[in-house]
mmCIF file with all atom_site columns, C-alpha atoms in Angstrom:
data_model
loop_
_atom_site.group_PDB
_atom_site.id
_atom_site.type_symbol
_atom_site.label_atom_id
_atom_site.label_alt_id
_atom_site.label_comp_id
_atom_site.label_asym_id
_atom_site.label_entity_id
_atom_site.label_seq_id
_atom_site.pdbx_PDB_ins_code
_atom_site.Cartn_x
_atom_site.Cartn_y
_atom_site.Cartn_z
_atom_site.occupancy
_atom_site.B_iso_or_equiv
_atom_site.pdbx_formal_charge
_atom_site.auth_seq_id
_atom_site.auth_comp_id
_atom_site.auth_asym_id
_atom_site.auth_atom_id
_atom_site.pdbx_PDB_model_num
ATOM 1   C CA . MET A 1 1   ? 98.453  10.777 27.602 1.00 45.00 ? 1   MET A CA 1
ATOM 2   C CA . GLY A 1 2   ? 97.064  8.723  30.874 1.00 45.00 ? 2   GLY A CA 1
ATOM 3   C CA . ARG A 1 3   ? 96.484  5.357  28.486 1.00 52.00 ? 3   ARG A CA 1
ATOM 4   C CA . ASN A 1 4   ? 99.086  3.834  30.442 1.00 77.00 ? 4   ASN A CA 1
ATOM 5   C CA . LYS A 1 5   ? 98.579  4.337  34.009 1.00 88.00 ? 5   LYS A CA 1
ATOM 6   C CA . LYS A 1 6   ? 97.769  2.334  36.772 1.00 94.00 ? 6   LYS A CA 1
ATOM 7   C CA . LYS A 1 7   ? 94.263  2.866  38.920 1.00 96.00 ? 7   LYS A CA 1
ATOM 8   C CA . CYS A 1 8   ? 94.409  6.518  39.976 1.00 98.00 ? 8   CYS A CA 1
ATOM 9   C CA . SER A 1 9   ? 91.107  7.786  42.553 1.00 98.00 ? 9   SER A CA 1
ATOM 10  C CA . ALA A 1 10  ? 91.116  11.210 43.914 1.00 98.00 ? 10  ALA A CA 1
ATOM 11  C CA . ILE A 1 11  ? 90.110  11.638 46.948 1.00 98.00 ? 11  ILE A CA 1
ATOM 12  C CA . ILE A 1 12  ? 88.367  15.764 47.039 1.00 98.00 ? 12  ILE A CA 1
ATOM 13  C CA . LEU A 1 13  ? 87.746  17.182 50.555 1.00 97.00 ? 13  LEU A CA 1
ATOM 14  C CA . ALA A 1 14  ? 85.373  19.709 50.903 1.00 94.00 ? 14  ALA A CA 1
ATOM 15  C CA . ALA A 1 15  ? 83.717  19.223 54.267 1.00 86.00 ? 15  ALA A CA 1
ATOM 16  C CA . GLY A 1 16  ? 85.134  22.937 56.265 1.00 71.00 ? 16  GLY A CA 1
ATOM 17  C CA . VAL A 1 17  ? 82.599  25.376 57.625 1.00 65.00 ? 17  VAL A CA 1
ATOM 18  C CA . GLY A 1 18  ? 84.865  28.443 56.732 1.00 60.00 ? 18  GLY A CA 1
ATOM 19  C CA . ARG A 1 19  ? 84.574  30.263 59.848 1.00 59.00 ? 19  ARG A CA 1
ATOM 20  C CA . ARG A 1 20  ? 87.217  32.184 59.106 1.00 57.00 ? 20  ARG A CA 1
ATOM 21  C CA . MET A 1 21  ? 85.166  33.310 56.185 1.00 57.00 ? 21  MET A CA 1
ATOM 22  C CA . ASN A 1 22  ? 83.689  35.125 57.864 1.00 56.00 ? 22  ASN A CA 1
ATOM 23  C CA . SER A 1 23  ? 80.428  33.739 55.950 1.00 62.00 ? 23  SER A CA 1
ATOM 24  C CA . THR A 1 24  ? 77.190  31.597 56.389 1.00 64.00 ? 24  THR A CA 1
ATOM 25  C CA . ILE A 1 25  ? 78.360  29.950 53.519 1.00 72.00 ? 25  ILE A CA 1
ATOM 26  C CA . PRO A 1 26  ? 80.854  27.603 53.520 1.00 77.00 ? 26  PRO A CA 1
ATOM 27  C CA . LYS A 1 27  ? 84.503  28.531 52.248 1.00 81.00 ? 27  LYS A CA 1
ATOM 28  C CA . GLN A 1 28  ? 84.544  26.188 48.696 1.00 90.00 ? 28  GLN A CA 1
ATOM 29  C CA . PHE A 1 29  ? 80.922  26.343 47.995 1.00 91.00 ? 29  PHE A CA 1
ATOM 30  C CA . MET A 1 30  ? 81.188  30.340 47.458 1.00 92.00 ? 30  MET A CA 1
ATOM 31  C CA . LYS A 1 31  ? 80.848  31.757 43.923 1.00 93.00 ? 31  LYS A CA 1
ATOM 32  C CA . LEU A 1 32  ? 84.200  32.873 42.400 1.00 95.00 ? 32  LEU A CA 1
ATOM 33  C CA . GLY A 1 33  ? 83.957  33.637 38.777 1.00 95.00 ? 33  GLY A CA 1
ATOM 34  C CA . GLY A 1 34  ? 79.778  32.543 38.860 1.00 94.00 ? 34  GLY A CA 1
ATOM 35  C CA . LYS A 1 35  ? 80.813  29.192 39.432 1.00 96.00 ? 35  LYS A CA 1
ATOM 36  C CA . PRO A 1 36  ? 81.365  27.387 42.350 1.00 95.00 ? 36  PRO A CA 1
ATOM 37  C CA . VAL A 1 37  ? 85.277  27.264 43.895 1.00 96.00 ? 37  VAL A CA 1
ATOM 38  C CA . LEU A 1 38  ? 85.046  23.784 44.199 1.00 97.00 ? 38  LEU A CA 1
ATOM 39  C CA . TYR A 1 39  ? 83.589  23.423 40.685 1.00 97.00 ? 39  TYR A CA 1
ATOM 40  C CA . TYR A 1 40  ? 87.799  24.743 39.953 1.00 97.00 ? 40  TYR A CA 1
ATOM 41  C CA . ALA A 1 41  ? 89.044  22.047 41.396 1.00 98.00 ? 41  ALA A CA 1
ATOM 42  C CA . LEU A 1 42  ? 86.650  18.777 40.284 1.00 98.00 ? 42  LEU A CA 1
ATOM 43  C CA . GLN A 1 43  ? 87.098  20.145 36.430 1.00 98.00 ? 43  GLN A CA 1
ATOM 44  C CA . THR A 1 44  ? 90.577  19.806 36.647 1.00 98.00 ? 44  THR A CA 1
ATOM 45  C CA . PHE A 1 45  ? 90.693  15.796 37.400 1.00 98.00 ? 45  PHE A CA 1
ATOM 46  C CA . GLN A 1 46  ? 88.457  15.637 35.262 1.00 98.00 ? 46  GLN A CA 1
ATOM 47  C CA . GLU A 1 47  ? 89.658  16.148 32.395 1.00 98.00 ? 47  GLU A CA 1
ATOM 48  C CA . SER A 1 48  ? 92.563  14.599 34.230 1.00 97.00 ? 48  SER A CA 1
ATOM 49  C CA . PHE A 1 49  ? 94.007  10.664 33.511 1.00 97.00 ? 49  PHE A CA 1
ATOM 50  C CA . ILE A 1 50  ? 92.570  10.241 37.240 1.00 97.00 ? 50  ILE A CA 1
ATOM 51  C CA . ASN A 1 51  ? 89.690  7.288  36.913 1.00 97.00 ? 51  ASN A CA 1
ATOM 52  C CA . GLU A 1 52  ? 87.467  8.370  39.449 1.00 97.00 ? 52  GLU A CA 1
ATOM 53  C CA . LEU A 1 53  ? 86.345  10.477 41.677 1.00 98.00 ? 53  LEU A CA 1
ATOM 54  C CA . VAL A 1 54  ? 84.896  11.001 45.278 1.00 98.00 ? 54  VAL A CA 1
ATOM 55  C CA . LEU A 1 55  ? 83.401  14.017 46.931 1.00 98.00 ? 55  LEU A CA 1
ATOM 56  C CA . VAL A 1 56  ? 83.502  13.953 50.794 1.00 97.00 ? 56  VAL A CA 1
ATOM 57  C CA . THR A 1 57  ? 81.838  17.003 52.212 1.00 96.00 ? 57  THR A CA 1
ATOM 58  C CA . GLY A 1 58  ? 79.253  18.293 54.908 1.00 93.00 ? 58  GLY A CA 1
ATOM 59  C CA . ALA A 1 59  ? 76.427  15.593 55.127 1.00 94.00 ? 59  ALA A CA 1
ATOM 60  C CA . ALA A 1 60  ? 73.449  18.171 55.270 1.00 92.00 ? 60  ALA A CA 1
ATOM 61  C CA . GLU A 1 61  ? 75.330  19.427 52.182 1.00 93.00 ? 61  GLU A CA 1
ATOM 62  C CA . ILE A 1 62  ? 75.968  15.531 50.345 1.00 95.00 ? 62  ILE A CA 1
ATOM 63  C CA . ASP A 1 63  ? 72.268  16.809 48.150 1.00 95.00 ? 63  ASP A CA 1
ATOM 64  C CA . PHE A 1 64  ? 73.230  20.273 47.341 1.00 93.00 ? 64  PHE A CA 1
ATOM 65  C CA . CYS A 1 65  ? 76.005  18.979 46.118 1.00 95.00 ? 65  CYS A CA 1
ATOM 66  C CA . LYS A 1 66  ? 74.842  15.962 43.635 1.00 96.00 ? 66  LYS A CA 1
ATOM 67  C CA . ARG A 1 67  ? 72.884  18.461 42.657 1.00 96.00 ? 67  ARG A CA 1
ATOM 68  C CA . GLU A 1 68  ? 73.868  21.938 41.758 1.00 94.00 ? 68  GLU A CA 1
ATOM 69  C CA . ILE A 1 69  ? 77.188  20.883 41.492 1.00 96.00 ? 69  ILE A CA 1
ATOM 70  C CA . VAL A 1 70  ? 78.485  17.335 40.516 1.00 97.00 ? 70  VAL A CA 1
ATOM 71  C CA . ASP A 1 71  ? 74.740  16.988 38.221 1.00 97.00 ? 71  ASP A CA 1
ATOM 72  C CA . LYS A 1 72  ? 75.156  20.417 37.129 1.00 97.00 ? 72  LYS A CA 1
ATOM 73  C CA . TYR A 1 73  ? 78.784  20.232 35.152 1.00 97.00 ? 73  TYR A CA 1
ATOM 74  C CA . GLY A 1 74  ? 78.916  17.290 34.151 1.00 97.00 ? 74  GLY A CA 1
ATOM 75  C CA . PHE A 1 75  ? 80.911  15.418 36.536 1.00 98.00 ? 75  PHE A CA 1
ATOM 76  C CA . ASP A 1 76  ? 80.720  11.999 35.530 1.00 97.00 ? 76  ASP A CA 1
ATOM 77  C CA . LYS A 1 77  ? 83.867  10.334 37.384 1.00 98.00 ? 77  LYS A CA 1
ATOM 78  C CA . VAL A 1 78  ? 82.259  11.319 40.820 1.00 98.00 ? 78  VAL A CA 1
ATOM 79  C CA . LYS A 1 79  ? 81.638  8.301  41.802 1.00 97.00 ? 79  LYS A CA 1
ATOM 80  C CA . ALA A 1 80  ? 80.532  8.586  44.948 1.00 97.00 ? 80  ALA A CA 1
ATOM 81  C CA . VAL A 1 81  ? 79.996  11.909 47.531 1.00 97.00 ? 81  VAL A CA 1
ATOM 82  C CA . VAL A 1 82  ? 80.261  11.039 50.920 1.00 97.00 ? 82  VAL A CA 1
ATOM 83  C CA . ALA A 1 83  ? 79.763  12.937 54.680 1.00 96.00 ? 83  ALA A CA 1
ATOM 84  C CA . GLY A 1 84  ? 83.645  13.591 56.337 1.00 93.00 ? 84  GLY A CA 1
ATOM 85  C CA . GLY A 1 85  ? 83.981  12.828 60.053 1.00 88.00 ? 85  GLY A CA 1
ATOM 86  C CA . LYS A 1 86  ? 85.403  15.299 63.369 1.00 86.00 ? 86  LYS A CA 1
ATOM 87  C CA . GLU A 1 87  ? 89.000  15.789 62.085 1.00 86.00 ? 87  GLU A CA 1
ATOM 88  C CA . ARG A 1 88  ? 90.160  15.940 58.178 1.00 89.00 ? 88  ARG A CA 1
ATOM 89  C CA . TYR A 1 89  ? 92.259  12.420 58.288 1.00 91.00 ? 89  TYR A CA 1
ATOM 90  C CA . HIS A 1 90  ? 88.465  10.976 59.722 1.00 91.00 ? 90  HIS A CA 1
ATOM 91  C CA . SER A 1 91  ? 87.347  12.679 56.252 1.00 94.00 ? 91  SER A CA 1
ATOM 92  C CA . VAL A 1 92  ? 90.096  11.269 54.228 1.00 95.00 ? 92  VAL A CA 1
ATOM 93  C CA . TYR A 1 93  ? 89.475  7.802  55.589 1.00 95.00 ? 93  TYR A CA 1
ATOM 94  C CA . GLU A 1 94  ? 85.815  8.168  54.757 1.00 96.00 ? 94  GLU A CA 1
ATOM 95  C CA . GLY A 1 95  ? 87.137  9.236  51.241 1.00 97.00 ? 95  GLY A CA 1
ATOM 96  C CA . LEU A 1 96  ? 88.984  6.083  51.109 1.00 97.00 ? 96  LEU A CA 1
ATOM 97  C CA . LYS A 1 97  ? 87.029  3.431  52.371 1.00 96.00 ? 97  LYS A CA 1
ATOM 98  C CA . ALA A 1 98  ? 84.694  4.951  49.417 1.00 97.00 ? 98  ALA A CA 1
ATOM 99  C CA . VAL A 1 99  ? 87.220  4.646  46.969 1.00 96.00 ? 99  VAL A CA 1
ATOM 100 C CA . GLY A 1 100 ? 87.357  0.789  48.158 1.00 87.00 ? 100 GLY A CA 1
ATOM 101 C CA . ASP A 1 101 ? 90.194  0.078  45.946 1.00 90.00 ? 101 ASP A CA 1
ATOM 102 C CA . GLY A 1 102 ? 93.259  0.875  43.584 1.00 93.00 ? 102 GLY A CA 1
ATOM 103 C CA . ASP A 1 103 ? 96.405  1.170  42.662 1.00 97.00 ? 103 ASP A CA 1
ATOM 104 C CA . TYR A 1 104 ? 97.205  5.477  43.825 1.00 98.00 ? 104 TYR A CA 1
ATOM 105 C CA . VAL A 1 105 ? 94.683  7.974  45.144 1.00 98.00 ? 105 VAL A CA 1
ATOM 106 C CA . PHE A 1 106 ? 95.246  11.663 44.943 1.00 98.00 ? 106 PHE A CA 1
ATOM 107 C CA . ILE A 1 107 ? 93.592  13.379 48.168 1.00 98.00 ? 107 ILE A CA 1
ATOM 108 C CA . HIS A 1 108 ? 93.423  17.373 47.685 1.00 98.00 ? 108 HIS A CA 1
ATOM 109 C CA . ASP A 1 109 ? 91.461  20.205 49.158 1.00 97.00 ? 109 ASP A CA 1
ATOM 110 C CA . GLY A 1 110 ? 88.835  20.999 47.374 1.00 96.00 ? 110 GLY A CA 1
ATOM 111 C CA . ALA A 1 111 ? 89.035  25.308 48.262 1.00 95.00 ? 111 ALA A CA 1
ATOM 112 C CA . ARG A 1 112 ? 92.710  25.164 46.389 1.00 97.00 ? 112 ARG A CA 1
ATOM 113 C CA . PRO A 1 113 ? 91.083  25.460 42.642 1.00 97.00 ? 113 PRO A CA 1
ATOM 114 C CA . PHE A 1 114 ? 93.655  26.078 40.858 1.00 98.00 ? 114 PHE A CA 1
ATOM 115 C CA . VAL A 1 115 ? 95.645  22.964 40.568 1.00 98.00 ? 115 VAL A CA 1
ATOM 116 C CA . GLU A 1 116 ? 97.103  21.922 36.960 1.00 97.00 ? 116 GLU A CA 1
ATOM 117 C CA . LEU A 1 117 ? 96.667  19.154 35.441 1.00 97.00 ? 117 LEU A CA 1
ATOM 118 C CA . ASP A 1 118 ? 100.486 18.971 34.802 1.00 97.00 ? 118 ASP A CA 1
ATOM 119 C CA . MET A 1 119 ? 100.918 18.949 38.887 1.00 98.00 ? 119 MET A CA 1
ATOM 120 C CA . LEU A 1 120 ? 98.968  16.173 38.476 1.00 98.00 ? 120 LEU A CA 1
ATOM 121 C CA . GLU A 1 121 ? 101.433 14.494 36.230 1.00 97.00 ? 121 GLU A CA 1
ATOM 122 C CA . ARG A 1 122 ? 104.109 15.289 38.009 1.00 98.00 ? 122 ARG A CA 1
ATOM 123 C CA . ALA A 1 123 ? 102.882 13.580 41.317 1.00 98.00 ? 123 ALA A CA 1
ATOM 124 C CA . TYR A 1 124 ? 102.010 10.667 39.440 1.00 98.00 ? 124 TYR A CA 1
ATOM 125 C CA . ILE A 1 125 ? 105.647 10.136 38.347 1.00 97.00 ? 125 ILE A CA 1
ATOM 126 C CA . GLU A 1 126 ? 106.468 10.593 41.797 1.00 98.00 ? 126 GLU A CA 1
ATOM 127 C CA . VAL A 1 127 ? 104.311 8.669  43.075 1.00 98.00 ? 127 VAL A CA 1
ATOM 128 C CA . GLU A 1 128 ? 105.153 5.654  40.805 1.00 97.00 ? 128 GLU A CA 1
ATOM 129 C CA . LYS A 1 129 ? 109.097 6.016  42.418 1.00 96.00 ? 129 LYS A CA 1
ATOM 130 C CA . SER A 1 130 ? 108.170 6.725  46.184 1.00 96.00 ? 130 SER A CA 1
ATOM 131 C CA . ASN A 1 131 ? 104.549 4.999  47.043 1.00 96.00 ? 131 ASN A CA 1
ATOM 132 C CA . ALA A 1 132 ? 104.268 8.824  49.447 1.00 98.00 ? 132 ALA A CA 1
ATOM 133 C CA . CYS A 1 133 ? 104.486 12.239 47.087 1.00 98.00 ? 133 CYS A CA 1
ATOM 134 C CA . VAL A 1 134 ? 103.532 15.684 47.838 1.00 98.00 ? 134 VAL A CA 1
ATOM 135 C CA . ILE A 1 135 ? 102.352 19.141 46.503 1.00 98.00 ? 135 ILE A CA 1
ATOM 136 C CA . ALA A 1 136 ? 104.814 21.781 47.814 1.00 98.00 ? 136 ALA A CA 1
ATOM 137 C CA . VAL A 1 137 ? 106.565 25.103 47.118 1.00 98.00 ? 137 VAL A CA 1
ATOM 138 C CA . LYS A 1 138 ? 109.582 26.122 48.825 1.00 97.00 ? 138 LYS A CA 1
ATOM 139 C CA . ALA A 1 139 ? 109.368 29.850 50.720 1.00 96.00 ? 139 ALA A CA 1
ATOM 140 C CA . LYS A 1 140 ? 109.764 31.872 49.925 1.00 95.00 ? 140 LYS A CA 1
ATOM 141 C CA . ASP A 1 141 ? 110.211 34.068 54.138 1.00 95.00 ? 141 ASP A CA 1
ATOM 142 C CA . THR A 1 142 ? 112.373 33.390 56.840 1.00 95.00 ? 142 THR A CA 1
ATOM 143 C CA . VAL A 1 143 ? 110.811 31.229 58.805 1.00 95.00 ? 143 VAL A CA 1
ATOM 144 C CA . LYS A 1 144 ? 110.976 31.119 62.991 1.00 96.00 ? 144 LYS A CA 1
ATOM 145 C CA . ILE A 1 145 ? 110.465 28.446 65.200 1.00 97.00 ? 145 ILE A CA 1
ATOM 146 C CA . ALA A 1 146 ? 109.107 30.184 68.528 1.00 97.00 ? 146 ALA A CA 1
ATOM 147 C CA . ASP A 1 147 ? 109.022 28.376 71.798 1.00 96.00 ? 147 ASP A CA 1
ATOM 148 C CA . LYS A 1 148 ? 105.691 28.863 73.798 1.00 95.00 ? 148 LYS A CA 1
ATOM 149 C CA . GLU A 1 149 ? 106.582 31.972 75.147 1.00 96.00 ? 149 GLU A CA 1
ATOM 150 C CA . GLY A 1 150 ? 106.792 33.649 71.687 1.00 97.00 ? 150 GLY A CA 1
ATOM 151 C CA . PHE A 1 151 ? 110.230 34.117 71.819 1.00 98.00 ? 151 PHE A CA 1
ATOM 152 C CA . VAL A 1 152 ? 112.523 33.140 68.406 1.00 98.00 ? 152 VAL A CA 1
ATOM 153 C CA . LYS A 1 153 ? 113.865 29.447 69.305 1.00 97.00 ? 153 LYS A CA 1
ATOM 154 C CA . THR A 1 154 ? 115.713 28.388 65.911 1.00 97.00 ? 154 THR A CA 1
ATOM 155 C CA . THR A 1 155 ? 115.851 29.809 62.261 1.00 97.00 ? 155 THR A CA 1
ATOM 156 C CA . PRO A 1 156 ? 115.866 26.705 59.923 1.00 96.00 ? 156 PRO A CA 1
ATOM 157 C CA . ASP A 1 157 ? 117.756 27.400 56.683 1.00 95.00 ? 157 ASP A CA 1
ATOM 158 C CA . ARG A 1 158 ? 115.200 29.033 54.026 1.00 92.00 ? 158 ARG A CA 1
ATOM 159 C CA . ASN A 1 159 ? 115.989 26.166 51.330 1.00 92.00 ? 159 ASN A CA 1
ATOM 160 C CA . LEU A 1 160 ? 114.749 23.879 52.796 1.00 95.00 ? 160 LEU A CA 1
ATOM 161 C CA . VAL A 1 161 ? 111.767 24.707 54.303 1.00 97.00 ? 161 VAL A CA 1
ATOM 162 C CA . TRP A 1 162 ? 108.575 23.646 52.134 1.00 97.00 ? 162 TRP A CA 1
ATOM 163 C CA . GLN A 1 163 ? 105.137 24.760 52.658 1.00 96.00 ? 163 GLN A CA 1
ATOM 164 C CA . VAL A 1 164 ? 102.911 21.808 51.714 1.00 97.00 ? 164 VAL A CA 1
ATOM 165 C CA . GLN A 1 165 ? 100.288 21.992 49.317 1.00 98.00 ? 165 GLN A CA 1
ATOM 166 C CA . THR A 1 166 ? 97.532  19.358 48.304 1.00 98.00 ? 166 THR A CA 1
ATOM 167 C CA . PRO A 1 167 ? 97.077  17.069 45.706 1.00 98.00 ? 167 PRO A CA 1
ATOM 168 C CA . GLN A 1 168 ? 99.038  14.402 48.524 1.00 98.00 ? 168 GLN A CA 1
ATOM 169 C CA . VAL A 1 169 ? 99.366  11.052 46.564 1.00 98.00 ? 169 VAL A CA 1
ATOM 170 C CA . PHE A 1 170 ? 99.581  7.972  48.005 1.00 98.00 ? 170 PHE A CA 1
ATOM 171 C CA . GLU A 1 171 ? 99.917  3.964  46.965 1.00 98.00 ? 171 GLU A CA 1
ATOM 172 C CA . PHE A 1 172 ? 96.183  3.570  48.035 1.00 97.00 ? 172 PHE A CA 1
ATOM 173 C CA . GLN A 1 173 ? 96.600  0.309  50.354 1.00 97.00 ? 173 GLN A CA 1
ATOM 174 C CA . ALA A 1 174 ? 99.345  1.917  51.894 1.00 97.00 ? 174 ALA A CA 1
ATOM 175 C CA . ILE A 1 175 ? 97.473  5.611  53.192 1.00 97.00 ? 175 ILE A CA 1
ATOM 176 C CA . LYS A 1 176 ? 94.118  3.186  53.734 1.00 96.00 ? 176 LYS A CA 1
ATOM 177 C CA . LYS A 1 177 ? 96.450  1.350  56.091 1.00 96.00 ? 177 LYS A CA 1
ATOM 178 C CA . ALA A 1 178 ? 98.324  4.285  58.058 1.00 95.00 ? 178 ALA A CA 1
ATOM 179 C CA . HIS A 1 179 ? 94.563  5.673  58.596 1.00 95.00 ? 179 HIS A CA 1
ATOM 180 C CA . GLU A 1 180 ? 93.606  2.126  60.375 1.00 93.00 ? 180 GLU A CA 1
ATOM 181 C CA . MET A 1 181 ? 96.757  3.122  62.168 1.00 92.00 ? 181 MET A CA 1
ATOM 182 C CA . ILE A 1 182 ? 96.691  6.122  63.625 1.00 88.00 ? 182 ILE A CA 1
ATOM 183 C CA . MET A 1 183 ? 92.688  6.332  63.483 1.00 84.00 ? 183 MET A CA 1
ATOM 184 C CA . ASP A 1 184 ? 92.734  5.531  68.042 1.00 77.00 ? 184 ASP A CA 1
ATOM 185 C CA . ARG A 1 185 ? 95.658  7.711  68.713 1.00 77.00 ? 185 ARG A CA 1
ATOM 186 C CA . ASP A 1 186 ? 95.723  10.348 70.682 1.00 74.00 ? 186 ASP A CA 1
ATOM 187 C CA . ASP A 1 187 ? 99.247  11.578 71.110 1.00 74.00 ? 187 ASP A CA 1
ATOM 188 C CA . ILE A 1 188 ? 99.864  13.680 67.347 1.00 77.00 ? 188 ILE A CA 1
ATOM 189 C CA . MET A 1 189 ? 98.715  16.411 65.771 1.00 82.00 ? 189 MET A CA 1
ATOM 190 C CA . ILE A 1 190 ? 97.277  15.178 62.235 1.00 87.00 ? 190 ILE A CA 1
ATOM 191 C CA . THR A 1 191 ? 97.866  18.321 59.924 1.00 88.00 ? 191 THR A CA 1
ATOM 192 C CA . ASP A 1 192 ? 98.379  17.028 56.400 1.00 92.00 ? 192 ASP A CA 1
ATOM 193 C CA . ASP A 1 193 ? 98.347  13.478 54.953 1.00 94.00 ? 193 ASP A CA 1
ATOM 194 C CA . ALA A 1 194 ? 101.539 13.496 54.819 1.00 96.00 ? 194 ALA A CA 1
ATOM 195 C CA . MET A 1 195 ? 101.920 13.430 58.642 1.00 94.00 ? 195 MET A CA 1
ATOM 196 C CA . VAL A 1 196 ? 99.210  10.292 58.763 1.00 95.00 ? 196 VAL A CA 1
ATOM 197 C CA . TYR A 1 197 ? 102.165 8.339  56.861 1.00 96.00 ? 197 TYR A CA 1
ATOM 198 C CA . GLU A 1 198 ? 104.629 9.181  58.210 1.00 94.00 ? 198 GLU A CA 1
ATOM 199 C CA . ALA A 1 199 ? 102.995 8.877  61.932 1.00 92.00 ? 199 ALA A CA 1
ATOM 200 C CA . ALA A 1 200 ? 102.158 5.296  60.892 1.00 93.00 ? 200 ALA A CA 1
ATOM 201 C CA . PHE A 1 201 ? 105.084 4.439  58.794 1.00 93.00 ? 201 PHE A CA 1
ATOM 202 C CA . GLU A 1 202 ? 107.794 6.839  60.061 1.00 92.00 ? 202 GLU A CA 1
ATOM 203 C CA . LYS A 1 203 ? 108.641 7.111  56.364 1.00 93.00 ? 203 LYS A CA 1
ATOM 204 C CA . PRO A 1 204 ? 109.866 10.021 54.485 1.00 93.00 ? 204 PRO A CA 1
ATOM 205 C CA . VAL A 1 205 ? 107.308 11.601 51.773 1.00 97.00 ? 205 VAL A CA 1
ATOM 206 C CA . LYS A 1 206 ? 109.245 12.960 48.697 1.00 98.00 ? 206 LYS A CA 1
ATOM 207 C CA . LEU A 1 207 ? 108.137 16.548 47.489 1.00 98.00 ? 207 LEU A CA 1
ATOM 208 C CA . VAL A 1 208 ? 106.882 18.059 44.421 1.00 98.00 ? 208 VAL A CA 1
ATOM 209 C CA . GLU A 1 209 ? 107.464 21.395 42.832 1.00 97.00 ? 209 GLU A CA 1
ATOM 210 C CA . GLY A 1 210 ? 103.482 22.759 42.692 1.00 97.00 ? 210 GLY A CA 1
ATOM 211 C CA . SER A 1 211 ? 102.671 26.345 42.392 1.00 97.00 ? 211 SER A CA 1
ATOM 212 C CA . TYR A 1 212 ? 102.033 29.479 44.531 1.00 97.00 ? 212 TYR A CA 1
ATOM 213 C CA . GLU A 1 213 ? 99.216  30.071 42.731 1.00 97.00 ? 213 GLU A CA 1
ATOM 214 C CA . ASN A 1 214 ? 98.034  26.989 43.991 1.00 98.00 ? 214 ASN A CA 1
ATOM 215 C CA . ILE A 1 215 ? 96.405  28.419 47.276 1.00 97.00 ? 215 ILE A CA 1
ATOM 216 C CA . LYS A 1 216 ? 93.413  27.621 49.704 1.00 96.00 ? 216 LYS A CA 1
ATOM 217 C CA . ILE A 1 217 ? 90.851  29.804 50.065 1.00 94.00 ? 217 ILE A CA 1
ATOM 218 C CA . THR A 1 218 ? 90.617  30.697 53.826 1.00 91.00 ? 218 THR A CA 1
ATOM 219 C CA . THR A 1 219 ? 90.245  34.103 54.495 1.00 91.00 ? 219 THR A CA 1
ATOM 220 C CA . PRO A 1 220 ? 88.372  37.030 52.455 1.00 91.00 ? 220 PRO A CA 1
ATOM 221 C CA . GLU A 1 221 ? 91.270  38.286 51.250 1.00 95.00 ? 221 GLU A CA 1
ATOM 222 C CA . ASP A 1 222 ? 92.206  34.952 49.921 1.00 95.00 ? 222 ASP A CA 1
ATOM 223 C CA . MET A 1 223 ? 89.164  35.029 47.340 1.00 94.00 ? 223 MET A CA 1
ATOM 224 C CA . GLU A 1 224 ? 90.669  38.734 46.086 1.00 95.00 ? 224 GLU A CA 1
ATOM 225 C CA . ILE A 1 225 ? 94.003  36.572 45.145 1.00 97.00 ? 225 ILE A CA 1
ATOM 226 C CA . ALA A 1 226 ? 91.722  33.811 43.227 1.00 97.00 ? 226 ALA A CA 1
ATOM 227 C CA . ARG A 1 227 ? 89.627  36.458 41.191 1.00 96.00 ? 227 ARG A CA 1
ATOM 228 C CA . ILE A 1 228 ? 93.045  37.795 39.788 1.00 97.00 ? 228 ILE A CA 1
ATOM 229 C CA . PHE A 1 229 ? 94.237  34.503 39.293 1.00 97.00 ? 229 PHE A CA 1
ATOM 230 C CA . LEU A 1 230 ? 91.377  33.310 37.589 1.00 96.00 ? 230 LEU A CA 1
ATOM 231 C CA . GLN A 1 231 ? 91.057  36.696 36.124 1.00 94.00 ? 231 GLN A CA 1
ATOM 232 C CA . LYS A 1 232 ? 94.866  36.001 34.844 1.00 92.00 ? 232 LYS A CA 1
ATOM 233 C CA . ARG A 1 233 ? 93.330  32.118 33.220 1.00 90.00 ? 233 ARG A CA 1
ATOM 234 C CA . ILE A 1 234 ? 91.146  33.572 31.201 1.00 89.00 ? 234 ILE A CA 1
ATOM 235 C CA . ASN A 1 235 ? 92.541  36.317 29.753 1.00 90.00 ? 235 ASN A CA 1
ATOM 236 C CA . ASN A 1 236 ? 94.952  33.504 28.722 1.00 80.00 ? 236 ASN A CA 1
#
């Protein structure tokens, strides 16, 4: 299915500490259905058209990841396990340096276990056209923009509001250059990869339909929902 695709790499981010999980175990290593949360995202990318994977984790977890996840489950597409940085975009940059080169790169949160193969296909089709795209879903709820005092300032049109997920996909050299351009800036708050691209080039990023099951596990309630989604997949 992916024989004619250009070279695609993926950076899987697994360097979070999971403070909101109220656990001493980082969320990406907590067990879901008997396997680490991180296993599921890696498995999808392993089965996909992606050529190679770089796993970014905490410096203290590198050996654990190699032994208990990469080697144990036979993820032979993982070419490197590297230490992350202070902020998310620092971690992504470490991953980009480990990738080295290629045509497109998929950047994904290891704490999102339910990424799907067809999502990756849709993102690939779009990134070939636009050079930058992100998986996202339309907001179900009305969103309010507040002022600093907590009063409603504006109510954006719900039809125009999307919740951004991962993977976020870019032409490789462009996103690497974008990270180099913003690395020393302290005038912007960066919370996802699209913001790096937007801040560096002032170009829009295309939204690609994701899934409401593509949740990021952040709190104990998310783990309960993830167990339901996993059981549903097992039953199907």
